[in-house]
């Protein structure tokens, strides 16, 4: 059993194998190009990409620069963008052009859009005219649209063809995609009118007309549709593929479910990272790059923390007279912040999946209000009992009980109102919501706790 076979059995992409990485590093040092090329080819492209990503930058550079070694296009597609950019600096223009020629148009476009403008133009000029036209057309559309993720290789035939004609065409035409699940049926203006599963073609008699076995076209994707909306369309209609049409309703491309899985994964990761103020960060990004991306968010948080501190400073005399207030302040702020973030996470997801609409908005807000009241009552009682046992001071127990209830209710309400309001102003709620919700819950928590404390103390 070869070492590569052993690695396959251990599922490299699930439990990474340090032994194999060590061997790869040794082979790079010895410039064993044949072993490296063979080993990476025998693994799945995603597993080979994992290995390359986990090499040190120095060894990765040595691998790419080895004489006789060329990275497989399918492996290159699986690499994260930061590693692709790193490798681009090592590859010649001819190597990049050669790599693009071997890929489907959607994958080639993803790679091409990561090049800087001057290198992009140079690479495009090295491609065959047909490939260059298709890629330039794709780049002309806005980012994150259907046109950027569609592949321009698809199978389309006239509606009056027979099954026999179709099969002969599929066998003889070398420009068709290597794999396809559906055949598009188009009219004389190249407008799609239906689809036929490839399995149905194989089972039908040769003389059967394709328009008799086709399914009428129910869902078409406009080229300018946002890719996130494309994902919702695939989910709503359980699509495996869908035709993409231009403004004249002519078929120009096709999107498949594997493309959508990538989009959904990227959108989900993006939302999670944005909620944390990290942005589109990769684990392989440099220290300086990561620091720069996180700086603005942390700076904004600093200013919001100063607002909360300013509120506390207004009650300095009260805190001096009742030092126990200082011990208990973090409890109120922390509980409110966590409650607000729970509601915020659910709301951002509901907005992203189109589950929250103007029709059910009032109902959802009312539900969050009730949840805030219930959680407020429950945790006010729990906290009140703990404080009473701890400090044996009834006024302090009443203060924290009331402020806890108020802050939990406010947290629930603003956890939904903030992202919805930002969405109305065309601001991504995943980016800006958390800092506002945290600030509001902190300020309200401190204000209610210390304000009620001051009332009890001075009255």
Short mmCIF file of C-alpha atoms in Angstrom, two decimals, residues 104 151-155 173-180 254:
data_model
loop_
_atom_site.label_atom_id
_atom_site.label_comp_id
_atom_site.label_asym_id
_atom_site.label_seq_id
_atom_site.Cartn_x
_atom_site.Cartn_y
_atom_site.Cartn_z
CA UNK A 104 -14.74 25.93 -16.86
CA UNK A 151 -20.73 28.73 -16.38
CA UNK A 152 -21.04 29.55 -20.04
CA UNK A 153 -20.64 25.92 -21.09
CA UNK A 154 -24.09 24.35 -21.35
CA UNK A 155 -26.10 22.08 -23.65
CA UNK A 173 -19.82 18.00 -30.32
CA UNK A 174 -16.56 18.42 -28.43
CA UNK A 175 -17.35 21.93 -27.15
CA UNK A 176 -20.02 20.73 -24.72
CA UNK A 177 -19.34 20.59 -20.97
CA UNK A 178 -17.86 17.35 -19.65
CA UNK A 179 -20.78 16.83 -17.29
CA UNK A 180 -24.38 18.03 -17.40
CA UNK A 254 -26.10 27.83 -16.43
#
